Amino acid sequence: MIRIKDIAQEAQVSEGTVDRVLHNRGGVSKKTEAKVKKILERHNYSINPVASALALKNKHTIAVLIPEHNDTDAFWKSPYLGILKAIEDVKSLGIHVQCFTFNQYQPSSYFESFQVLLESQPTAVIFAPMFLEETKKIVQQLDTVQIPYIFLNIDIEGFNNLAYIGQDSYTSGYIAGKLMHMGLAPKSDILIIQARDYIGDNNAIAKRIQGFHDYFKQHHINAGITPLKIESLNDSNQTKAQLNHILNTMPALAGIFIPSSRTSAVIDCFQESGYENFKIIGFDNTPQNMTYLKQDAVSFLISQKPFEQGYEAIRIMTDFLIKGKTPNEKIYLPIDILIKENVMYNDMNQAMYEGTLTNE
Amino acid sequence: MIRIKDIAQEAQVSEGTVDRVLHNRGGVSKKTEAKVKKILERHNYSINPVASALALKNKHTIAVLIPEHNDTDAFWKSPYLGILKAIEDVKSLGIHVQCFTFNQYQPSSYFESFQVLLESQPTAVIFAPMFLEETKKIVQQLDTVQIPYIFLNIDIEGFNNLAYIGQDSYTSGYIAGKLMHMGLAPKSDILIIQARDYIGDNNAIAKRIQGFHDYFKQHHINAGITPLKIESLNDSNQTKAQLNHILNTMPALAGIFIPSSRTSAVIDCFQESGYENFKIIGFDNTPQNMTYLKQDAVSFLISQKPFEQGYEAIRIMTDFLIKGKTPNEKIYLPIDILIKENVMYNDMNQAMYEGTLTNE
DNA sequence: TATATTTGCGTGGGCGCACACGAAAAATCA
DNA sequence: TGATTTTTCGTGTGCGCCCACGCAAATATA
């Protein structure tokens, strides 16, 4: 492994000079800078991140802003855990991480939490851009003070974000369409259930639905696909009535597609009317969803590796800060197809990490 | 973050003494050792791995022994790439990695490569225990010189390996059974094709077949499942004849299960007789297999995250060597269900890594 | 030419830990 | 008791990089 010292010797300058050109810190004549740079390139030099981290010691702070989670709305727990794990891995690199959360149903909460975050003067930011208008303001603030930022889980276009880390929502919906069609009797009816609760300007759900429809279109499959918007998952009585009504009017109903992580909450509303005869496809590996999967109530869950999303976000930002590696703009995580039999192996990373947590 | 210096000060001893008790290096009186240990625990001290790595610098060498790969037998390329990526990540931690390969069809090659490996005096070993008898000898050598080792991809019992990293083969076969059954007409015949080539004492294939059968048994599905052993994939003429014969005698044949990574090689032999009308399920995401998947020739591939297997093996061994973290005995990676539509996102990690390789 | 200012660059200390060396203290022996 | 061995422990150097300090050379000003 080649060191600054070696470069300096070869260029006949001091280590300090090499260091200056490495960090573009100025104070070097163009001649020597060119000379050093050439040698640097020829040896394909890269700074030893360990030594660098040791010397820097807590110069970087990454701030994270994601929705809060709770037992009934568990999706964001996984990215959070992924972030926690990554923190352990990078803290010895002198990277400090601070987490902030917001209420994903309140744009104001999103914006205000961000203001608090900004006051902590972070070196870089990772966040879930849940609301469009507020995000515009936020991004402007970040751009003016030149803080780099990564979008997590929600992909919106037209900003200077370093990267997006998450899933290709359209294709995941397309795959849901394929899985739904597989083995379904011809001329079956299909219901797409969408709760109004889950809004923000999170366009992922719309993209999934689009992909779902497109699968049937592109394969010229004649299926009666009916979208159903229910008002609120919290007002389950109203929802139950709504569902019962639908079920009565659709005798050929065979498949139900629920393109949100709150799949289990929707199914809960079916308790009385029953759901055993339907093929249900949902999204995300929350504990409740996995329970339904294991009970064969749900046939497939499509997961977006939420734990890895959180973990990778921190790692990628760390690589950017320390090694100066610019990541790909779009970092798509795998589209996991979960069934009863493979779900237990799906999130080993998260499970192992949670295991170490309880041990302490 | 608390440092050795702080501990030393509080215990009224020198840093050297604290260092000695941290590493059980002896030469410390019981009194002071107890005193230091107590303070260590009270502060929940853990060594700063960065500083440690910097100071140690290349004290550890991990040796890896895996089968060689080539264009037609590509499976082991992925673990190899995963290992290469991990090398980049850990080299700055002062961990040196050396790779050795062997011919997976020759037990002697396996054993001899290992002897060369041993001569390099590694601190730890990661290998694929392909042949049982040779492995017994190898493991004995390792045990006597107290070198820790991890089994990669192949799980055999009764040894003191630190861990096994790979897939639950039985369940992956079981899942193949479920996927095969899904949407298949009742009373269809199913063929399981197994090539003799791929042997070693790799029991993974047998376990997959067992799981496959068990799915049908446990669900009381009446299917005519016929095992077919073909002699050699390299002698394709003989194989083709063999296949043609089978196809003629099985008019109700609808599904083909190929429980090895050489799925594509088997399908190649079908060229004349055709395979479009069969539902084919194979294993592993080799380039050739993925090509068939994208062409709809294969309906499902089950993948075992080979890239991650290699990557994790190095990471886990590194954690063990540097931080003293003892891993779980069995580290099962996810059982990935690949279809035409999600395969492109499946191995982003490997793709991203290969991207960085070609850039250089 | 003498003085002031800028620019370019070398030097040294420090980040936290590992480990060799040797000194002081304690224990053993003659 | 004095000499010798053993045990116990403090000190110092280095790992590779970062960065503040300050000197020398180059340039500008009087």
XYZ file of N, CA and C in Angstrom, chain B residues 25-256:
696
model
N -2.056 -10.432 27.908
C -0.704 -10.749 27.506
C 0.176 -11.126 28.710
N -0.423 -11.128 29.886
C 0.317 -11.560 31.067
C 1.304 -10.526 31.556
N 1.946 -10.849 32.646
C 2.904 -9.913 33.202
C 2.259 -8.827 34.024
N 1.073 -9.120 34.504
C 0.369 -8.156 35.348
C -0.039 -8.860 36.640
N 0.177 -8.215 37.744
C -0.205 -8.835 39.012
C -1.722 -8.928 39.090
N -2.188 -9.910 39.855
C -3.638 -10.143 39.915
C -4.367 -8.929 40.459
N -3.743 -8.301 41.420
C -4.387 -7.127 42.010
C -4.677 -6.063 40.950
N -3.629 -5.635 40.305
C -3.824 -4.552 39.323
C -4.711 -5.007 38.171
N -4.566 -6.254 37.786
C -5.413 -6.743 36.707
C -6.887 -6.601 37.083
N -7.212 -7.020 38.278
C -8.606 -6.924 38.727
C -9.061 -5.475 38.740
N -8.185 -4.625 39.261
C -8.538 -3.209 39.357
C -8.832 -2.624 37.971
N -7.917 -2.914 37.044
C -8.090 -2.393 35.684
C -9.348 -2.954 35.046
N -9.549 -4.251 35.224
C -10.713 -4.874 34.594
C -12.008 -4.252 35.078
N -12.028 -3.968 36.351
C -13.256 -3.385 36.896
C -13.550 -2.033 36.240
N -12.531 -1.238 36.163
C -12.709 0.082 35.538
C -13.077 -0.056 34.070
N -12.444 -1.014 33.421
C -12.752 -1.297 32.020
C -14.242 -1.585 31.852
N -14.729 -2.451 32.708
C -16.136 -2.835 32.603
C -17.063 -1.681 32.940
N -16.718 -0.989 33.961
C -17.588 0.099 34.386
C -17.777 1.119 33.273
N -16.716 1.347 32.555
C -16.820 2.308 31.448
C -17.233 1.643 30.147
N -17.449 0.346 30.213
C -17.864 -0.386 29.010
C -16.897 -0.102 27.860
N -15.645 -0.203 28.190
C -14.619 0.143 27.203
C -14.546 -0.866 26.069
N -14.331 -0.380 24.884
C -14.001 -1.275 23.770
C -12.937 -0.583 22.931
N -11.991 -1.374 22.466
C -10.889 -0.757 21.734
C -11.381 -0.091 20.471
N -10.779 0.996 20.169
C -11.057 1.711 18.928
C -10.445 0.925 17.774
N -11.309 0.273 16.981
C -10.772 -0.622 15.953
C -9.925 0.106 14.917
N -10.211 1.362 14.714
C -9.435 2.106 13.729
C -7.999 2.290 14.191
N -7.862 2.802 15.376
C -6.516 2.995 15.908
C -5.805 1.655 16.008
N -6.539 0.663 16.428
C -5.966 -0.670 16.558
C -5.460 -1.176 15.214
N -6.315 -1.028 14.214
C -5.943 -1.506 12.890
C -4.701 -0.778 12.397
N -4.681 0.512 12.633
C -3.545 1.300 12.174
C -2.249 0.827 12.835
N -2.346 0.552 14.091
C -1.164 0.126 14.825
C -0.739 -1.289 14.434
N -1.724 -2.160 14.227
C -1.398 -3.554 13.923
C -0.800 -3.689 12.534
N -1.517 -3.177 11.548
C -1.022 -3.151 10.176
C -0.489 -4.486 9.679
N -1.362 -5.184 9.013
C -0.944 -6.414 8.333
C -0.442 -7.510 9.261
N -1.063 -7.634 10.382
C -0.696 -8.754 11.227
C -1.533 -9.980 10.880
N -2.674 -9.756 10.234
C -3.570 -10.869 9.930
C -3.601 -11.177 8.436
N -3.605 -12.457 8.135
C -3.804 -12.885 6.754
C -4.913 -13.924 6.704
N -5.931 -13.632 5.910
C -7.004 -14.606 5.708
C -6.737 -15.315 4.389
N -6.696 -16.631 4.436
C -6.537 -17.399 3.198
C -7.885 -17.950 2.780
N -8.140 -17.917 1.478
C -9.423 -18.385 0.946
C -9.168 -19.491 -0.051
N -9.951 -20.548 0.035
C -9.846 -21.636 -0.950
C -11.219 -21.934 -1.532
N -11.381 -21.630 -2.807
C -12.654 -21.881 -3.488
C -12.385 -22.493 -4.853
N -13.399 -23.090 -5.467
C -13.213 -23.649 -6.813
C -12.906 -22.555 -7.820
N -12.179 -22.907 -8.850
C -11.941 -21.948 -9.913
C -13.197 -21.819 -10.767
N -13.288 -20.738 -11.511
C -14.460 -20.575 -12.369
C -14.013 -20.254 -13.784
N -14.920 -20.492 -14.708
C -14.658 -20.105 -16.094
C -15.988 -19.756 -16.750
N -15.962 -19.520 -18.039
C -17.176 -19.018 -18.681
C -18.333 -20.003 -18.642
N -18.017 -21.275 -18.773
C -19.116 -22.234 -18.820
C -19.510 -22.712 -17.432
N -18.692 -22.440 -16.480
C -18.957 -22.918 -15.128
C -18.744 -21.719 -14.205
N -19.734 -20.830 -14.234
C -19.495 -19.478 -13.742
C -19.891 -19.258 -12.296
N -20.488 -20.243 -11.677
C -21.044 -19.978 -10.351
C -20.050 -19.332 -9.395
N -18.860 -19.849 -9.325
C -17.936 -19.382 -8.293
C -17.316 -18.017 -8.577
N -17.667 -17.471 -9.701
C -17.181 -16.122 -9.963
C -17.782 -15.124 -8.971
N -19.030 -15.315 -8.659
C -19.704 -14.347 -7.788
C -19.126 -14.308 -6.371
N -18.990 -15.459 -5.731
C -18.336 -15.398 -4.412
C -16.943 -14.780 -4.508
N -16.272 -15.087 -5.590
C -14.923 -14.541 -5.749
C -14.962 -13.019 -5.815
N -15.907 -12.497 -6.582
C -16.034 -11.033 -6.662
C -16.418 -10.442 -5.311
N -17.297 -11.126 -4.612
C -17.667 -10.656 -3.281
C -16.461 -10.583 -2.373
N -15.600 -11.568 -2.515
C -14.374 -11.576 -1.712
C -13.481 -10.406 -2.106
N -13.378 -10.179 -3.404
C -12.552 -9.055 -3.860
C -13.067 -7.735 -3.293
N -14.374 -7.589 -3.301
C -14.908 -6.336 -2.776
C -14.587 -6.210 -1.286
N -14.791 -7.294 -0.571
C -14.517 -7.257 0.862
C -13.049 -6.942 1.119
N -12.181 -7.432 0.261
C -10.757 -7.159 0.429
C -10.512 -5.657 0.438
N -11.165 -4.966 -0.483
C -11.004 -3.508 -0.531
C -11.437 -2.877 0.786
N -12.530 -3.404 1.299
C -13.077 -2.794 2.510
C -12.205 -3.055 3.735
N -11.546 -4.191 3.769
C -10.821 -4.533 4.992
C -9.321 -4.308 4.901
N -8.839 -4.043 3.706
C -7.381 -3.941 3.590
C -6.846 -2.785 4.419
N -7.665 -1.744 4.544
C -7.205 -0.624 5.358
C -7.260 -0.967 6.844
N -7.920 -2.036 7.174
C -7.920 -2.489 8.567
C -6.695 -3.359 8.845
N -5.826 -3.430 7.881
C -4.625 -4.212 8.088
C -4.830 -5.693 7.886
N -5.929 -6.052 7.221
C -6.189 -7.467 6.956
C -5.751 -7.790 5.538
N -4.959 -8.799 5.428
C -4.485 -9.218 4.118
C -5.205 -10.491 3.729
N -5.621 -10.588 2.484
C -6.371 -11.762 2.034
C -5.670 -12.393 0.853
N -5.574 -13.702 0.893
C -4.937 -14.410 -0.210
C -5.867 -15.500 -0.725
N -6.081 -15.530 -2.030
C -7.022 -16.483 -2.612
C -6.313 -17.644 -3.278
N -6.849 -18.840 -3.043
C -6.366 -20.043 -3.720
C -7.562 -20.732 -4.357
N -7.328 -21.396 -5.458
C -8.446 -22.086 -6.110
C -8.098 -23.539 -6.384
N -9.136 -24.293 -6.690
C -8.900 -25.696 -7.052
C -9.928 -26.125 -8.094
N -9.647 -27.262 -8.707
C -10.561 -27.842 -9.676
C -11.622 -28.639 -8.928
N -12.865 -28.181 -9.095
C -13.912 -28.770 -8.251
C -14.292 -30.199 -8.645
N -13.673 -30.707 -9.697
C -13.957 -32.084 -10.074
C -12.826 -33.033 -9.663
N -11.810 -32.480 -9.022
C -10.667 -33.308 -8.631
C -10.315 -33.149 -7.161
N -10.649 -34.140 -6.393
C -10.329 -34.089 -4.957
C -8.856 -33.815 -4.699
N -7.997 -34.357 -5.534
C -6.566 -34.175 -5.290
C -6.180 -32.705 -5.433
N -6.776 -32.052 -6.401
C -6.502 -30.637 -6.601
C -6.895 -29.836 -5.362
N -8.041 -30.201 -4.824
C -8.537 -29.565 -3.600
C -7.519 -29.701 -2.481
N -7.071 -30.906 -2.281
C -6.163 -31.167 -1.167
C -4.801 -30.489 -1.366
N -4.331 -30.573 -2.581
C -3.010 -29.998 -2.839
C -3.009 -28.474 -2.732
N -4.052 -27.866 -3.268
C -4.143 -26.410 -3.144
C -4.148 -26.009 -1.679
N -4.797 -26.839 -0.910
C -4.849 -26.496 0.508
C -3.469 -26.557 1.166
N -2.676 -27.509 0.724
C -1.332 -27.600 1.308
C -0.506 -26.355 0.979
N -0.675 -25.878 -0.241
C 0.020 -24.641 -0.623
C -0.474 -23.494 0.257
N -1.781 -23.469 0.421
C -2.384 -22.436 1.268
C -1.770 -22.439 2.661
N -1.637 -23.616 3.206
C -1.128 -23.732 4.580
C 0.284 -23.190 4.714
N 1.047 -23.379 3.665
C 2.428 -22.913 3.718
C 2.530 -21.401 3.835
N 1.475 -20.731 3.412
C 1.496 -19.268 3.503
C 1.228 -18.800 4.930
N 1.012 -19.752 5.818
C 0.862 -19.421 7.239
C -0.223 -18.380 7.521
N -1.443 -18.652 7.112
C -2.515 -17.675 7.322
C -2.955 -17.629 8.785
N -3.575 -16.514 9.153
C -4.141 -16.383 10.486
C -5.491 -17.088 10.567
N -6.188 -17.120 9.431
C -7.529 -17.715 9.410
C -7.819 -18.193 7.994
N -8.756 -19.118 7.876
C -9.055 -19.702 6.567
C -10.552 -19.706 6.303
N -10.902 -19.428 5.072
C -12.281 -19.549 4.596
C -12.249 -20.484 3.408
N -13.065 -21.527 3.425
C -13.027 -22.415 2.262
C -14.335 -23.161 2.042
N -14.452 -23.688 0.827
C -15.618 -24.475 0.435
C -15.253 -25.950 0.589
N -15.778 -26.617 1.591
C -15.371 -28.015 1.864
C -16.030 -28.994 0.900
N -15.499 -29.037 -0.293
C -16.155 -29.743 -1.391
C -16.100 -31.253 -1.253
N -15.005 -31.774 -0.721
C -14.866 -33.233 -0.636
C -14.702 -33.663 0.819
N -15.479 -34.636 1.195
C -15.565 -34.969 2.617
C -14.272 -35.530 3.195
N -13.712 -36.533 2.523
C -12.549 -37.203 3.095
C -11.353 -36.260 3.212
N -11.116 -35.525 2.151
C -10.004 -34.580 2.172
C -10.237 -33.503 3.235
N -11.487 -33.124 3.367
C -11.797 -32.082 4.343
C -11.450 -32.540 5.753
N -11.698 -33.805 6.013
C -11.353 -34.313 7.347
C -9.879 -34.098 7.654
N -9.048 -34.418 6.676
C -7.613 -34.247 6.888
C -7.253 -32.778 7.060
N -7.824 -31.982 6.192
C -7.549 -30.547 6.223
C -7.894 -29.950 7.581
N -9.087 -30.297 8.021
C -9.579 -29.719 9.266
C -8.683 -30.128 10.431
N -8.197 -31.345 10.362
C -7.304 -31.797 11.423
C -6.037 -30.941 11.465
N -5.519 -30.658 10.290
C -4.337 -29.787 10.238
C -4.633 -28.432 10.857
N -5.773 -27.895 10.473
C -6.138 -26.567 10.988
C -6.317 -26.590 12.500
N -6.972 -27.647 12.962
C -7.246 -27.719 14.397
C -5.947 -27.806 15.209
N -4.992 -28.568 14.684
C -3.766 -28.729 15.474
C -2.982 -27.422 15.588
N -2.990 -26.619 14.525
C -2.266 -25.350 14.628
C -3.185 -24.207 15.046
N -4.413 -24.557 15.404
C -5.332 -23.573 15.973
C -5.664 -22.427 15.031
N -5.837 -22.733 13.783
C -6.259 -21.692 12.847
C -7.784 -21.747 12.706
N -8.462 -20.646 12.972
C -9.926 -20.667 12.841
C -10.346 -20.721 11.374
N -11.491 -21.360 11.101
C -11.928 -21.499 9.705
C -13.438 -21.423 9.580
N -13.848 -20.979 8.418
C -15.274 -20.831 8.099
C -15.582 -21.648 6.857
N -16.715 -22.366 6.877
C -17.156 -23.089 5.686
C -17.989 -22.164 4.814
N -17.680 -22.173 3.549
C -18.394 -21.311 2.625
C -19.221 -22.146 1.662
N -20.503 -21.850 1.594
C -21.410 -22.400 0.587
C -21.785 -23.868 0.788
N -20.892 -24.647 1.362
C -21.199 -26.067 1.541
C -21.196 -26.381 3.031
N -22.278 -26.968 3.457
C -22.486 -27.153 4.885
C -22.300 -28.607 5.262
N -21.200 -28.923 5.928
C -21.056 -30.279 6.433
C -20.872 -30.213 7.944
N -21.370 -31.234 8.593
C -21.468 -31.178 10.049
C -20.312 -31.895 10.729
N -20.158 -31.608 11.995
C -19.215 -32.363 12.803
C -17.810 -31.797 12.840
N -17.665 -30.542 12.521
C -16.333 -29.943 12.573
C -16.355 -28.710 13.465
N -15.178 -28.216 13.753
C -15.088 -27.056 14.647
C -15.066 -25.740 13.885
N -15.717 -25.722 12.746
C -15.708 -24.476 11.989
C -16.427 -23.380 12.771
N -15.858 -22.211 12.660
C -16.409 -21.044 13.336
C -17.843 -20.801 12.888
N -18.094 -21.010 11.607
C -19.427 -20.743 11.071
C -19.585 -21.399 9.709
N -20.838 -21.530 9.289
C -21.153 -21.882 7.909
C -21.871 -20.695 7.303
N -21.446 -20.309 6.122
C -22.108 -19.198 5.437
C -22.633 -19.696 4.114
N -23.939 -19.674 3.956
C -24.521 -20.157 2.714
C -26.032 -20.207 2.820
N -26.614 -21.154 2.123
C -28.068 -21.214 2.058
C -28.588 -22.462 2.753
N -29.844 -22.409 3.134
C -30.538 -23.599 3.622
C -31.022 -24.361 2.397
N -30.264 -25.342 1.989
C -30.532 -26.008 0.714
C -31.877 -26.731 0.707
N -32.171 -27.371 1.808
C -33.424 -28.120 1.869
C -34.611 -27.205 1.568
N -34.665 -26.084 2.277
C -35.797 -25.180 2.093
C -35.829 -24.584 0.692
N -34.650 -24.352 0.141
C -34.650 -23.785 -1.211
C -35.268 -24.781 -2.195
N -35.035 -26.064 -1.974
C -35.672 -27.074 -2.816
C -37.169 -27.140 -2.575
N -37.524 -26.997 -1.329
C -38.940 -27.012 -0.949
C -39.677 -25.884 -1.673
N -39.032 -24.728 -1.680
C -39.627 -23.572 -2.357
C -39.727 -23.815 -3.857
N -38.700 -24.446 -4.401
C -38.769 -24.798 -5.824
C -39.996 -25.662 -6.079
N -40.270 -26.564 -5.157
C -41.460 -27.406 -5.285
C -42.728 -26.577 -5.317
N -42.813 -25.638 -4.417
C -44.002 -24.787 -4.367
C -44.167 -23.994 -5.656
N -43.086 -23.430 -6.110
C -43.160 -22.626 -7.334
C -43.523 -23.492 -8.531
N -43.011 -24.704 -8.527
C -43.318 -25.619 -9.625
C -44.807 -25.957 -9.641
N -45.308 -26.212 -8.467
C -46.710 -26.634 -8.377
C -47.674 -25.514 -8.749
N -47.241 -24.294 -8.463
C -48.088 -23.129 -8.672
C -48.482 -22.994 -10.145
N -49.755 -23.127 -10.421
C -50.231 -22.904 -11.778
C -50.023 -24.064 -12.729
N -49.496 -25.154 -12.205
C -49.291 -26.323 -13.063
C -50.587 -27.136 -13.115
N -50.889 -27.633 -14.294
C -52.119 -28.412 -14.425
C -52.041 -29.679 -13.562
N -53.154 -30.118 -13.021
C -53.153 -31.343 -12.207
C -52.674 -32.539 -13.033
N -52.092 -33.479 -12.346
C -51.603 -34.715 -12.974
C -50.485 -34.498 -14.000
N -49.832 -33.385 -13.878
C -48.694 -33.167 -14.772
C -47.513 -34.004 -14.304
N -46.661 -34.343 -15.243
C -45.435 -35.033 -14.870
C -44.298 -34.022 -14.697
N -43.415 -34.366 -13.806
C -42.291 -33.479 -13.524
C -40.983 -34.259 -13.584
N -39.984 -33.630 -14.166
C -38.682 -34.266 -14.308
C -37.661 -33.531 -13.450
N -36.862 -34.290 -12.736
C -35.742 -33.674 -12.025
C -34.465 -34.116 -12.704
N -33.727 -33.183 -13.226
C -32.533 -33.559 -13.974
C -31.284 -33.254 -13.166
N -30.503 -34.272 -12.988
C -29.296 -34.140 -12.183
C -28.107 -34.639 -12.994
N -27.105 -33.791 -13.109
C -25.923 -34.213 -13.849
C -24.916 -34.813 -12.891
N -24.287 -35.851 -13.329
C -23.306 -36.504 -12.476
C -22.055 -35.648 -12.301
N -21.819 -34.800 -13.297
C -20.626 -33.972 -13.260
C -20.402 -33.327 -11.906
N -21.448 -32.722 -11.456
C -21.335 -31.848 -10.322
C -21.421 -32.665 -9.052
N -20.317 -33.153 -8.631
C -20.418 -34.008 -7.472
C -19.659 -33.470 -6.283
N -18.416 -33.834 -6.194
C -17.760 -33.601 -4.923
C -18.597 -34.375 -3.927
N -18.549 -33.968 -2.695
C -19.520 -34.517 -1.766
C -20.491 -33.408 -1.402
N -20.673 -32.540 -2.360
C -21.560 -31.421 -2.142
C -22.987 -31.946 -1.996
N -23.451 -31.917 -0.796
C -24.767 -32.490 -0.531
C -25.901 -31.516 -0.786
N -25.568 -30.312 -1.213
C -26.613 -29.302 -1.394
C -27.664 -29.776 -2.392
N -27.201 -30.387 -3.462
C -28.147 -30.780 -4.504
C -29.096 -31.860 -4.003
N -28.541 -32.789 -3.272
C -29.405 -33.833 -2.708
C -30.440 -33.229 -1.771
N -30.010 -32.263 -0.987
C -30.949 -31.637 -0.055
C -32.048 -30.876 -0.789
N -31.656 -30.240 -1.873
C -32.662 -29.519 -2.656
C -33.703 -30.473 -3.202
N -33.233 -31.588 -3.720
C -34.165 -32.566 -4.281
C -35.078 -33.113 -3.194
N -34.506 -33.357 -2.048
C -35.307 -33.840 -0.932
C -36.410 -32.827 -0.586
N -36.037 -31.576 -0.497
C -37.016 -30.531 -0.181
C -38.095 -30.454 -1.249
N -37.675 -30.591 -2.483
C -38.619 -30.538 -3.599
C -39.672 -31.632 -3.452
N -39.198 -32.838 -3.251
C -40.127 -33.961 -3.054
C -41.055 -33.713 -1.870
N -40.447 -33.233 -0.801
C -41.238 -33.092 0.425
C -42.375 -32.091 0.271
N -42.155 -31.084 -0.560
C -43.254 -30.143 -0.742
C -44.484 -30.868 -1.286
N -44.257 -31.696 -2.255
C -45.392 -32.401 -2.866
C -46.002 -33.401 -1.890
N -45.138 -34.075 -1.165
C -45.639 -35.039 -0.183
C -46.483 -34.351 0.869
N -45.951 -33.335 1.456
C -46.634 -32.682 2.572
C -47.946 -32.046 2.154
N -48.048 -31.708 0.895
C -49.299 -31.110 0.443
C -50.174 -32.119 -0.283
N -49.802 -33.383 -0.175
C -50.587 -34.461 -0.764
C -50.915 -34.190 -2.221
N -49.914 -33.774 -2.935
C -50.128 -33.497 -4.345
C -49.679 -34.706 -5.131
N -50.554 -35.141 -5.963
C -50.266 -36.330 -6.735
C -49.583 -35.946 -8.035
N -48.276 -35.975 -8.017
C -47.555 -35.611 -9.234
C -46.557 -36.706 -9.560
N -46.399 -36.948 -10.829
C -45.428 -37.970 -11.232
C -44.056 -37.345 -11.346
N -43.261 -37.489 -10.309
C -41.949 -36.864 -10.314
C -40.892 -37.896 -10.649
N -40.190 -37.675 -11.730
C -39.202 -38.642 -12.183
C -37.799 -38.057 -12.098
N -36.918 -38.719 -11.397
C -35.534 -38.249 -11.387
C -34.785 -38.782 -12.596
N -33.959 -37.944 -13.157
C -33.170 -38.367 -14.307
C -31.715 -37.980 -14.086
N -30.854 -38.982 -14.128
C -29.437 -38.669 -13.963
C -28.762 -38.731 -15.315
N -28.215 -37.665 -15.733
C -27.479 -37.703 -16.990
C -25.999 -37.765 -16.669
N -25.291 -38.415 -17.564
C -23.912 -38.769 -17.236
C -22.994 -37.561 -17.198
N -22.994 -36.835 -18.286
C -22.056 -35.719 -18.343
C -22.605 -34.616 -19.222
N -22.455 -33.413 -18.746
C -22.922 -32.281 -19.541
C -21.965 -31.977 -20.670
N -20.801 -32.500 -20.569
C -19.824 -32.212 -21.605
C -20.024 -33.111 -22.827
N -20.536 -34.282 -22.579
C -20.842 -35.189 -23.686
C -22.288 -34.940 -24.097
N -22.494 -33.876 -24.836
C -23.873 -33.456 -25.033
C -24.639 -34.378 -25.985
N -23.923 -35.049 -26.858
C -24.648 -35.939 -27.774
C -25.377 -37.040 -27.029
N -24.644 -37.654 -26.147
C -25.262 -38.725 -25.380
C -26.435 -38.185 -24.577
N -26.207 -37.016 -24.002
C -27.243 -36.427 -23.174
C -28.483 -36.107 -23.993
N -28.245 -35.576 -25.170
C -29.388 -35.235 -26.018
C -30.227 -36.465 -26.332
N -29.544 -37.527 -26.652
C -30.262 -38.765 -26.952
C -31.075 -39.202 -25.746
N -30.428 -39.126 -24.601
C -31.078 -39.519 -23.354
C -32.353 -38.695 -23.135
N -32.220 -37.408 -23.371
C -33.350 -36.520 -23.145
C -34.478 -36.798 -24.128
N -34.099 -36.927 -25.382
C -35.126 -37.194 -26.380
C -35.932 -38.427 -26.022
N -35.229 -39.421 -25.604
C -35.899 -40.666 -25.235
C -36.925 -40.405 -24.129
N -36.475 -39.706 -23.114
C -37.363 -39.409 -21.990
C -38.593 -38.629 -22.446
N -38.346 -37.628 -23.247
C -39.455 -36.774 -23.660
C -40.506 -37.574 -24.406
N -40.058 -38.505 -25.203
C -41.012 -39.317 -25.956
C -41.839 -40.210 -25.064
N -41.239 -40.619 -23.977
C -41.973 -41.545 -23.111
C -42.809 -40.832 -22.067
N -42.714 -39.512 -21.998
C -43.486 -38.784 -20.985
C -44.377 -37.730 -21.632
N -45.461 -38.109 -22.153
C -46.321 -37.137 -22.846
C -46.902 -36.078 -21.913
N -47.085 -36.414 -20.649
C -47.694 -35.450 -19.731
C -46.658 -34.567 -19.046
N -45.430 -34.607 -19.527
C -44.372 -33.813 -18.888
C -44.673 -32.320 -19.000
N -44.652 -31.663 -17.868
C -44.968 -30.219 -17.880
C -43.919 -29.396 -17.155
N -43.236 -30.018 -16.202
C -42.277 -29.226 -15.430
C -40.915 -29.883 -15.342
N -39.882 -29.070 -15.343
C -38.527 -29.597 -15.220
C -37.814 -28.847 -14.103
